[in-house]
C-alpha cells in the first residue's frame, strides 16, 4: 500500500502567502500525520504563468482541438517562458521558514520506491492552473508520485462507497463537435477496450435528449468519456462541452442525470478536450469520484496519444494514478514542439473516495486450477474460513441503530468500518481543526471526529430540525477526538463549537440510502 499526501492550501494570496495544512498517511486508511505551515509570498508567479500560457496558446496549431487565434510567436519564446515558470515555481516550493517544515515532513515519511498520491486541495483558480507536476521534489525524488487537484469541500457519493460489480466495464462515449479534429481515432482507441471486457455505447454528436436518456440508463456506467471541443470561464468555475455543432452544455445542465449516474456507479469522467478545469470544478460539486481533464488547449495529436497510453495501461490493470502518470510522462516527446504540454492532463479527485482499478469494476471469470494445486487450495480455503469466523465474532459491533446513540464508536467497534462522508477545516483561532462526519453501515450510526490542536469546545451532531445529538465537551488539548454516536438514517451534520465564538459545521448529509 502506498502513501496519500493531501496539501490543503487555505485562503491566501500570492502577495501575502498561503497558510497550508499537510496530511500524510497510508493510502486507504485513517492513519495520518498533520502539520501546519505557510507558503511565503510569490508575487511574480502569476505573471510568469500568464507569459507561459500566452506563449503556449500561440504555439498550439489553430487547427487543433481548440480554435486559438494565431499570433506571431517563436518556439524559443514558449521554451523560455516554460523554463522560467518551472524555475520560479520550484524556487517558491524550495523556500525556507514555515514552508521548510512541510518539505522536511514529506521527506521524513515518504519513500522513493512507493506509489504516492498527492492531492492539492484549493479553490484558487490560479493555484489550480499551476504546473504542480513540475514540482521537483516529486518529479525527481519520488518518481512514482502523481499529483491531483481537489476542492476543499467534498462528500462520499450518496454517503457510502459504491461497490457493485458488473459483468463488463460500461463506458458511455460522447463524440461531440469534431470541427478541425479527428475524433475517429478516439473511437478506435475505445473500441479496442472491448478485448478487455468493455461494453461501450457511442453517441456521435447527440442531441440533448439522447444524452440525457443514456445518462439515466438503469444499468449505470463506470466511465463517461467525451471527445470534441470544450472551454471554461476564466475563473475556472464553469465549463461547457460541445455535444454537436449547434449545442454546448455545462455540467449543471446535466445535474440530475449525472447525480443519478453517480448513484448507479459512475466512477470516472474523461474529457479529452480543451480547457477543462471549469468542467472539473462542476463535477466536484456532484461528488464524482474522479475525472481527467486538460488544463489548457491541447493539440489533437497530443490528446490522442495521451488517451491511447492511459487506457492501455489502465485497462491492463495498472493503478489509476500510475496509468495517468505513465501516459503523461510519455507526452515529454512533444515538449520540444509544445513546451509544457506534459503539464496539461490532470486528475481531479474526490478525496472521500479511494481510486479503484479496472478489474474492480467487472467480474472476473473463474479459472480452474490444475490438480496438483487442489489440496493446497482446499487447505487455504479451510484456513481462511476459520480465520473469517474468528474475525467475524471478534469484530462484531456491540450495538446497532438507535441502541448506538450516546455510545462510543471505538469502544463499540463501529469505527472498524467507519468512513468519512463529509468534512470541513474549521479555523478556531489560533489553530485549525478538521471536523469529520463519520458513518458505520454495520452500526447504522454517525459520529463526529475532530483532528488538530484542539481548544476547549463542544462537539455534536445536528439534524435539519435543529435537534442536537450527544454533545461532548472537551477541555484539554489532544490531536484526535471521537464524539458519541447519533442516528445513521436521517439527514445530519457534524459541528464543533468553541467556548467563545460561533459553531462550525459540515454540510448536511443523509448517510443511509
Coordinates of C-alpha atoms in Angstrom, one line a residue:
X1 CA 0.0 0.0 0.0
X2 CA 1.3 3.4 -0.9
X3 CA 1.0 6.9 0.7
X4 CA -1.6 9.6 0.4
X5 CA -0.4 13.2 0.7
X6 CA -3.0 16.0 1.0
X7 CA -1.9 19.6 0.8
X8 CA -4.6 21.9 1.9
X9 CA -4.0 25.5 0.6
X10 CA -6.1 27.8 2.7
X11 CA -7.3 31.3 1.9
X12 CA -4.3 33.5 0.9
X13 CA -2.7 35.3 -2.0
X14 CA 0.5 35.4 -3.9
X15 CA 1.1 38.8 -2.4
X16 CA 0.7 37.7 1.3
X17 CA 1.3 33.9 1.1
X18 CA -0.9 30.9 1.7
X19 CA -1.5 29.1 5.0
X20 CA -1.0 25.3 4.4
X21 CA -2.1 22.1 6.2
X22 CA -0.2 18.9 5.2
X23 CA -1.6 15.5 5.9
X24 CA 0.4 12.3 5.2
X25 CA -0.9 8.7 5.8
X26 CA -1.2 5.2 4.4
X27 CA -3.5 5.3 1.4
X28 CA -6.9 3.9 2.1
X29 CA -6.6 4.2 5.9
X30 CA -7.4 6.8 8.5
X31 CA -3.9 7.0 9.9
X32 CA -2.5 10.4 9.3
X33 CA 0.2 12.9 10.3
X34 CA -0.9 16.5 10.2
X35 CA 1.2 19.7 10.3
X36 CA 0.6 23.4 9.7
X37 CA 2.9 25.6 7.6
X38 CA 2.9 28.6 5.3
X39 CA 3.9 29.2 1.7
X40 CA 5.6 32.6 1.5
X41 CA 4.6 35.4 -0.8
X42 CA 5.4 34.9 -4.5
X43 CA 4.1 38.0 -6.4
X44 CA 5.9 37.1 -9.6
X45 CA 4.3 33.7 -10.1
X46 CA 1.0 34.8 -11.7
X47 CA 2.8 36.9 -14.3
X48 CA 5.3 34.1 -15.1
X49 CA 2.3 31.7 -15.6
X50 CA 0.5 34.2 -17.8
X51 CA 3.5 34.6 -20.1
X52 CA 3.9 30.8 -20.5
X53 CA 0.1 30.4 -21.0
X54 CA 0.0 33.1 -23.7
X55 CA 3.1 31.6 -25.5
X56 CA 1.7 28.1 -25.3
X57 CA -1.7 29.2 -26.7
X58 CA 0.1 30.9 -29.6
X59 CA 2.2 27.8 -30.2
X60 CA -0.7 25.4 -30.4
X61 CA -1.8 24.9 -34.0
X62 CA -5.1 26.8 -34.7
X63 CA -6.4 23.6 -36.3
X64 CA -6.1 21.6 -33.1
X65 CA -8.8 20.7 -30.5
X66 CA -9.4 24.3 -29.6
X67 CA -9.5 27.2 -32.1
X68 CA -6.9 29.6 -30.9
X69 CA -6.4 32.9 -32.7
X70 CA -2.9 32.7 -34.2
X71 CA -0.3 35.2 -33.2
X72 CA 3.3 35.6 -34.2
X73 CA 5.4 33.8 -31.6
X74 CA 8.6 31.8 -31.7
X75 CA 9.1 28.4 -30.2
X76 CA 12.0 29.7 -28.3
X77 CA 9.7 32.2 -26.6
X78 CA 7.5 29.3 -25.4
X79 CA 10.5 27.3 -24.3
X80 CA 11.9 30.3 -22.4
X81 CA 8.6 31.0 -20.6
X82 CA 8.1 27.3 -19.8
X83 CA 11.6 27.1 -18.2
X84 CA 11.1 30.4 -16.4
X85 CA 7.8 29.3 -14.9
X86 CA 9.1 25.9 -13.8
X87 CA 12.2 27.6 -12.2
X88 CA 10.2 30.3 -10.3
X89 CA 7.6 27.7 -9.2
X90 CA 10.3 25.4 -7.8
X91 CA 12.2 28.3 -6.1
X92 CA 8.9 29.0 -4.4
X93 CA 8.4 25.4 -3.3
X94 CA 12.0 25.2 -2.1
X95 CA 11.5 28.2 0.3
X96 CA 12.6 28.0 3.9
X97 CA 10.8 29.3 7.0
X98 CA 7.3 27.9 7.8
X99 CA 7.3 26.0 4.4
X100 CA 10.6 24.2 5.2
X101 CA 8.9 22.0 7.8
X102 CA 6.4 20.9 5.2
X103 CA 9.2 19.7 2.9
X104 CA 11.0 18.1 5.9
X105 CA 7.9 16.2 6.9
X106 CA 7.4 14.9 3.3
X107 CA 11.0 13.7 3.1
X108 CA 10.7 12.1 6.6
X109 CA 7.6 10.0 5.8
X110 CA 7.8 9.2 2.1
X111 CA 10.0 6.5 0.4
X112 CA 11.4 6.7 -3.1
X113 CA 10.1 3.3 -4.2
X114 CA 6.4 3.6 -3.1
X115 CA 3.4 4.7 -5.0
X116 CA 2.3 8.2 -3.8
X117 CA -1.0 10.0 -4.4
X118 CA -0.6 13.8 -3.9
X119 CA -3.8 15.9 -3.7
X120 CA -3.6 19.7 -3.9
X121 CA -6.7 21.0 -2.2
X122 CA -7.6 24.5 -3.2
X123 CA -10.4 26.7 -4.7
X124 CA -8.0 29.3 -6.0
X125 CA -8.1 29.1 -9.8
X126 CA -4.6 30.5 -10.2
X127 CA -3.2 27.8 -7.9
X128 CA -5.2 25.1 -9.8
X129 CA -3.6 26.2 -13.0
X130 CA 0.0 26.0 -11.9
X131 CA 2.1 23.0 -13.1
X132 CA 2.2 21.0 -9.8
X133 CA 3.6 18.1 -11.8
X134 CA 6.8 20.1 -12.3
X135 CA 7.4 20.2 -8.5
X136 CA 11.0 18.8 -8.5
X137 CA 10.6 17.2 -5.0
X138 CA 8.2 14.6 -6.6
X139 CA 9.4 14.7 -10.2
X140 CA 13.0 13.9 -9.3
X141 CA 12.9 12.2 -5.8
X142 CA 9.6 10.3 -5.8
X143 CA 9.1 9.1 -9.3
X144 CA 6.0 7.0 -8.6
X145 CA 4.1 10.1 -7.3
X146 CA 1.3 11.6 -9.3
X147 CA -0.5 14.9 -8.4
X148 CA -4.2 15.6 -8.5
X149 CA -6.5 18.5 -7.6
X150 CA -9.5 18.6 -5.3
X151 CA -11.9 21.2 -3.8
X152 CA -11.8 21.9 -0.1
X153 CA -15.4 20.6 0.4
X154 CA -16.3 17.1 -0.6
X155 CA -18.6 14.1 0.3
X156 CA -18.7 10.4 -0.5
X157 CA -21.2 9.8 -3.3
X158 CA -24.5 9.1 -1.7
X159 CA -22.8 8.9 1.7
X160 CA -21.4 5.4 1.0
X161 CA -19.0 3.8 -1.4
X162 CA -20.3 2.1 -4.5
X163 CA -19.1 -1.5 -4.8
X164 CA -21.4 -3.3 -7.3
X165 CA -19.6 -5.3 -9.9
X166 CA -21.0 -5.9 -13.4
X167 CA -20.0 -8.5 -16.0
X168 CA -18.4 -5.8 -18.1
X169 CA -16.9 -2.3 -17.7
X170 CA -19.6 0.1 -19.1
X171 CA -18.5 3.2 -21.0
X172 CA -20.7 6.0 -22.3
X173 CA -18.7 7.7 -25.1
X174 CA -19.8 11.1 -26.4
X175 CA -18.2 12.1 -29.8
X176 CA -19.1 15.7 -30.0
X177 CA -18.4 18.6 -32.3
X178 CA -15.4 17.5 -34.4
X179 CA -14.6 20.6 -36.5
X180 CA -10.9 20.5 -37.5
X181 CA -10.1 17.5 -35.3
X182 CA -10.0 13.7 -35.7
X183 CA -12.1 12.0 -33.0
X184 CA -12.4 8.8 -35.0
X185 CA -9.0 7.9 -33.5
X186 CA -10.6 8.3 -30.1
X187 CA -13.4 5.9 -31.2
X188 CA -10.9 3.3 -32.3
X189 CA -8.9 3.5 -29.0
X190 CA -12.2 2.9 -27.1
X191 CA -13.2 0.1 -29.5
X192 CA -10.0 -1.7 -28.6
X193 CA -11.2 -1.9 -24.9
X194 CA -13.8 -4.5 -25.9
X195 CA -11.0 -7.0 -25.8
X196 CA -10.5 -6.1 -22.1
X197 CA -14.2 -6.6 -21.2
X198 CA -15.7 -3.2 -22.0
X199 CA -19.3 -2.6 -23.1
X200 CA -19.2 0.8 -25.0
X201 CA -22.2 2.9 -26.1
X202 CA -21.1 5.6 -28.6
X203 CA -23.2 8.7 -29.2
X204 CA -22.0 10.7 -32.2
X205 CA -23.0 14.4 -32.0
X206 CA -26.1 13.5 -29.9
X207 CA -29.0 15.8 -29.1
X208 CA -29.6 16.8 -25.5
X209 CA -32.4 14.3 -25.3
X210 CA -30.3 11.4 -26.5
X211 CA -27.5 12.3 -24.0
X212 CA -30.0 12.6 -21.1
X213 CA -31.6 9.2 -21.9
X214 CA -28.3 7.4 -21.8
X215 CA -27.2 9.1 -18.5
X216 CA -30.5 7.9 -16.9
X217 CA -29.8 4.3 -18.1
X218 CA -30.8 2.0 -15.2
X219 CA -27.7 -0.2 -15.7
X220 CA -25.4 2.7 -15.0
X221 CA -22.0 3.5 -16.3
X222 CA -18.4 3.2 -15.0
X223 CA -16.8 5.8 -17.3
X224 CA -18.2 8.9 -19.0
X225 CA -16.0 9.9 -22.0
X226 CA -16.1 13.0 -24.2
X227 CA -14.0 13.9 -27.2
X228 CA -14.6 17.2 -29.0
X229 CA -14.4 20.9 -28.2
X230 CA -14.8 22.4 -24.7
X231 CA -13.9 25.6 -22.9
X232 CA -14.1 27.1 -19.4
X233 CA -14.7 30.5 -17.8
X234 CA -11.6 32.4 -17.0
X235 CA -12.3 32.0 -13.2
X236 CA -12.5 28.2 -13.6
X237 CA -15.9 27.9 -12.1
X238 CA -17.9 26.7 -15.1
X239 CA -17.1 24.8 -18.3
X240 CA -19.0 23.8 -21.4
X241 CA -18.6 21.0 -23.9
X242 CA -20.0 20.9 -27.4
X243 CA -22.1 17.8 -27.9
X244 CA -22.8 18.7 -31.5
X245 CA -22.3 21.6 -33.9
X246 CA -25.2 23.5 -32.5
X247 CA -25.3 22.9 -28.8
X248 CA -23.0 23.3 -25.8
X249 CA -23.8 22.0 -22.3
X250 CA -22.5 22.9 -18.9
X251 CA -22.3 20.3 -16.2
X252 CA -25.0 22.0 -14.1
X253 CA -27.4 21.5 -17.1
X254 CA -27.0 17.7 -16.5
X255 CA -27.1 17.8 -12.7
X256 CA -29.9 15.4 -12.0
X257 CA -28.9 13.0 -14.8
X258 CA -25.2 12.9 -13.6
X259 CA -26.2 12.6 -9.9
X260 CA -28.2 9.6 -10.9
X261 CA -25.4 8.1 -12.9
X262 CA -23.0 8.6 -10.0
X263 CA -25.5 6.9 -7.7
X264 CA -25.6 4.0 -10.1
X265 CA -21.8 3.6 -10.2
X266 CA -20.2 6.3 -12.4
X267 CA -16.6 6.3 -11.3
X268 CA -14.6 8.3 -13.8
X269 CA -15.2 11.1 -16.4
X270 CA -12.6 11.7 -19.1
X271 CA -12.8 15.0 -21.1
X272 CA -10.2 14.5 -23.9
X273 CA -10.8 18.1 -24.9
X274 CA -9.5 21.7 -24.2
X275 CA -9.6 23.9 -21.1
X276 CA -11.5 21.6 -18.8
X277 CA -10.9 23.0 -15.3
X278 CA -14.4 24.5 -15.2
X279 CA -15.9 21.2 -16.1
X280 CA -13.9 19.5 -13.3
X281 CA -15.0 22.1 -10.8
X282 CA -18.7 21.5 -11.6
X283 CA -18.2 17.7 -11.4
X284 CA -16.6 18.0 -8.0
X285 CA -19.8 19.7 -6.7
X286 CA -21.7 16.5 -7.7
X287 CA -19.1 14.4 -5.7
X288 CA -17.9 12.4 -8.8
X289 CA -15.1 10.0 -7.6
X290 CA -12.6 11.3 -10.2
X291 CA -12.2 12.9 -13.6
X292 CA -9.4 13.6 -16.0
X293 CA -9.3 17.0 -17.9
X294 CA -6.8 19.1 -19.8
X295 CA -6.0 22.4 -18.2
X296 CA -5.3 24.3 -21.4
X297 CA -5.9 24.0 -25.2
X298 CA -4.5 20.6 -26.3
X299 CA -3.3 19.7 -29.8
X300 CA -5.3 16.9 -31.4
X301 CA -2.3 14.5 -31.7
X302 CA -1.3 15.0 -28.1
X303 CA -4.8 14.3 -26.9
X304 CA -5.0 11.1 -28.9
X305 CA -1.6 9.9 -27.7
X306 CA -2.5 10.5 -24.0
X307 CA -5.8 8.7 -24.3
X308 CA -4.3 5.7 -26.0
X309 CA -1.4 5.4 -23.5
X310 CA -3.7 5.9 -20.4
X311 CA -6.4 3.5 -21.4
X312 CA -3.9 0.9 -22.5
X313 CA -2.2 1.0 -19.1
X314 CA -5.4 1.3 -17.0
X315 CA -7.2 -1.5 -18.8
X316 CA -4.2 -3.7 -18.3
X317 CA -4.8 -3.3 -14.5
X318 CA -2.2 -0.6 -13.8
X319 CA -3.5 1.5 -10.8
X320 CA -5.4 4.6 -11.9
X321 CA -2.8 7.2 -10.7
X322 CA 0.1 5.1 -12.1
X323 CA -1.6 4.9 -15.5
X324 CA -2.1 8.7 -15.7
X325 CA 1.5 9.2 -14.6
X326 CA 2.8 6.9 -17.3
X327 CA 0.7 8.4 -20.1
X328 CA 1.5 11.9 -19.0
X329 CA 5.3 11.3 -18.9
X330 CA 5.1 9.9 -22.4
X331 CA 4.0 13.3 -23.6
X332 CA 7.5 14.5 -23.0
X333 CA 8.3 13.6 -26.6
X334 CA 6.1 16.6 -27.5
X335 CA 7.8 19.1 -25.2
X336 CA 10.1 20.4 -28.0
X337 CA 7.1 21.3 -30.1
X338 CA 4.8 22.3 -27.3
X339 CA 6.8 23.3 -24.2
X340 CA 4.8 22.5 -21.0
X341 CA 2.4 20.1 -22.8
X342 CA 3.0 17.3 -20.3
X343 CA 1.5 19.5 -17.5
X344 CA -1.9 19.5 -19.3
X345 CA -3.6 16.2 -18.2
X346 CA -4.7 16.5 -14.5
X347 CA -6.7 14.2 -12.2
X348 CA -9.4 15.9 -10.2
X349 CA -10.1 13.7 -7.2
X350 CA -12.9 13.4 -4.6
X351 CA -10.7 12.7 -1.5
X352 CA -13.6 10.8 0.1
X353 CA -13.1 8.0 -2.5
X354 CA -10.2 5.7 -2.8
X355 CA -9.5 5.1 -6.5
X356 CA -10.3 1.7 -7.8
X357 CA -8.8 -0.3 -10.7
X358 CA -10.3 -1.6 -13.9
X359 CA -10.6 -5.1 -12.6
X360 CA -12.6 -3.9 -9.6
X361 CA -15.4 -2.8 -11.9
X362 CA -16.2 -6.1 -13.5
X363 CA -16.5 -9.7 -12.5
X364 CA -13.5 -11.9 -13.4
X365 CA -14.2 -15.3 -14.9
X366 CA -13.5 -18.3 -12.6
X367 CA -10.5 -20.3 -13.7
X368 CA -9.9 -24.0 -12.7
X369 CA -6.6 -24.9 -11.0
X370 CA -4.6 -27.9 -12.0
X371 CA -4.9 -31.0 -9.9
X372 CA -1.5 -30.7 -8.1
X373 CA -2.8 -27.4 -6.5
X374 CA -6.2 -28.8 -5.4
X375 CA -5.1 -29.9 -1.9
X376 CA -3.3 -26.6 -1.3
X377 CA -6.3 -24.7 -2.5
X378 CA -8.7 -26.7 -0.2
X379 CA -6.4 -26.2 2.8
X380 CA -6.1 -22.5 2.1
X381 CA -9.9 -22.1 1.9
X382 CA -10.4 -24.1 5.2
X383 CA -7.8 -21.9 6.9
X384 CA -9.4 -18.7 5.6
X385 CA -12.8 -19.9 6.7
X386 CA -11.7 -20.4 10.2
X387 CA -10.0 -17.0 10.3
X388 CA -13.1 -15.3 8.9
X389 CA -15.3 -16.9 11.5
X390 CA -12.9 -15.9 14.2
X391 CA -12.6 -12.3 13.0
X392 CA -16.4 -12.0 12.5
X393 CA -17.0 -12.8 16.1
X394 CA -14.2 -10.6 17.4
X395 CA -15.1 -7.6 15.2
X396 CA -18.8 -7.8 15.5
X397 CA -20.2 -4.3 16.6
X398 CA -21.7 -4.2 20.1
X399 CA -24.7 -2.1 19.0
X400 CA -26.9 -1.2 16.0
X401 CA -29.2 1.6 15.1
X402 CA -30.8 3.6 18.0
X403 CA -29.1 1.4 20.6
X404 CA -25.8 3.0 19.5
X405 CA -26.9 6.6 20.3
X406 CA -24.8 8.1 23.0
X407 CA -22.2 5.4 22.9
X408 CA -18.5 5.5 22.0
X409 CA -17.9 4.4 18.3
X410 CA -14.5 3.0 19.1
X411 CA -15.4 1.0 22.2
X412 CA -18.4 -0.4 20.4
X413 CA -16.4 -1.4 17.3
X414 CA -18.4 0.8 15.0
X415 CA -15.3 2.7 13.7
X416 CA -14.0 -0.6 12.3
X417 CA -15.9 0.0 9.1
X418 CA -16.4 3.8 9.6
X419 CA -16.0 6.1 6.6
X420 CA -15.8 9.9 6.4
X421 CA -18.8 11.0 4.4
X422 CA -18.1 14.8 4.6
X423 CA -15.6 17.0 6.3
X424 CA -14.6 20.6 6.8
X425 CA -11.5 22.5 8.0
X426 CA -12.5 25.0 10.7
X427 CA -10.4 27.9 11.7
X428 CA -10.7 28.1 15.5
X429 CA -8.1 30.8 16.2
X430 CA -5.2 30.2 16.7
X431 CA -5.5 26.7 15.3
X432 CA -7.2 24.8 12.5
X433 CA -9.4 21.9 13.4
X434 CA -10.7 19.3 10.9
X435 CA -14.3 18.2 11.6
X436 CA -15.5 15.0 10.0
X437 CA -18.9 13.3 9.9
X438 CA -18.2 9.6 10.2
X439 CA -20.7 6.7 9.4
X440 CA -20.8 3.0 10.0
X441 CA -23.0 0.9 7.8
X442 CA -22.9 -2.1 10.1
X443 CA -23.9 0.0 13.1
X444 CA -26.2 2.4 11.1
X445 CA -24.8 5.3 13.2
X446 CA -22.9 8.5 12.8
X447 CA -20.5 10.5 15.0
X448 CA -18.2 13.5 15.0
X449 CA -14.4 13.1 14.6
X450 CA -12.2 16.1 15.2
X451 CA -8.5 16.4 14.4
X452 CA -5.9 19.0 15.2
X453 CA -4.6 21.1 18.2
X454 CA -8.0 21.4 19.9
X455 CA -9.1 24.1 22.2
X456 CA -11.9 23.7 24.8
X457 CA -15.1 23.2 22.7
X458 CA -18.3 21.2 22.3
X459 CA -18.8 18.6 19.5
X460 CA -22.2 17.5 18.4
X461 CA -24.4 16.2 15.6
X462 CA -27.4 18.3 14.4
X463 CA -30.4 17.3 12.2
X464 CA -32.4 19.6 9.9
X465 CA -34.8 20.4 12.7
X466 CA -32.0 21.8 14.9
X467 CA -32.0 18.8 17.3
X468 CA -28.6 18.1 18.7
X469 CA -27.3 14.7 19.4
X470 CA -24.8 13.7 22.1
X471 CA -22.9 16.9 23.0
X472 CA -19.4 16.1 24.1
X473 CA -17.4 18.8 26.0
X474 CA -13.6 18.5 25.6
X475 CA -11.4 20.7 27.9
X476 CA -7.9 19.5 27.2
X477 CA -5.7 19.6 24.1
X478 CA -5.2 16.4 22.1
X479 CA -4.8 15.6 18.4
X480 CA -7.9 13.5 17.8
X481 CA -11.4 13.0 19.4
X482 CA -14.3 10.8 18.6
X483 CA -17.7 12.1 19.8
X484 CA -20.5 9.7 20.9
X485 CA -22.8 8.3 18.2
X486 CA -26.1 9.5 16.7
X487 CA -28.6 8.1 14.2
X488 CA -27.5 7.0 10.8
X489 CA -30.8 7.1 8.9
X490 CA -31.5 10.9 8.9
X491 CA -30.0 14.0 7.2
X492 CA -27.4 15.2 9.7
X493 CA -24.2 17.2 10.0
X494 CA -21.2 17.4 12.3
X495 CA -20.5 20.5 14.4
X496 CA -17.9 21.9 16.8
X497 CA -18.4 25.0 18.9
X498 CA -15.5 26.7 20.8
X499 CA -16.3 28.2 24.2
X500 CA -16.1 31.6 22.5
X501 CA -17.4 32.0 19.0
X502 CA -19.9 30.5 16.6
X503 CA -20.2 26.8 15.7
X504 CA -18.5 25.4 12.6
X505 CA -20.4 22.6 10.8
X506 CA -20.1 20.3 7.8
X507 CA -22.7 20.1 5.1
X508 CA -25.9 18.1 5.8
X509 CA -25.7 14.6 4.5
X510 CA -28.1 11.6 4.7
X511 CA -25.7 8.7 5.1
X512 CA -28.1 5.8 4.9
X513 CA -29.7 5.1 1.5

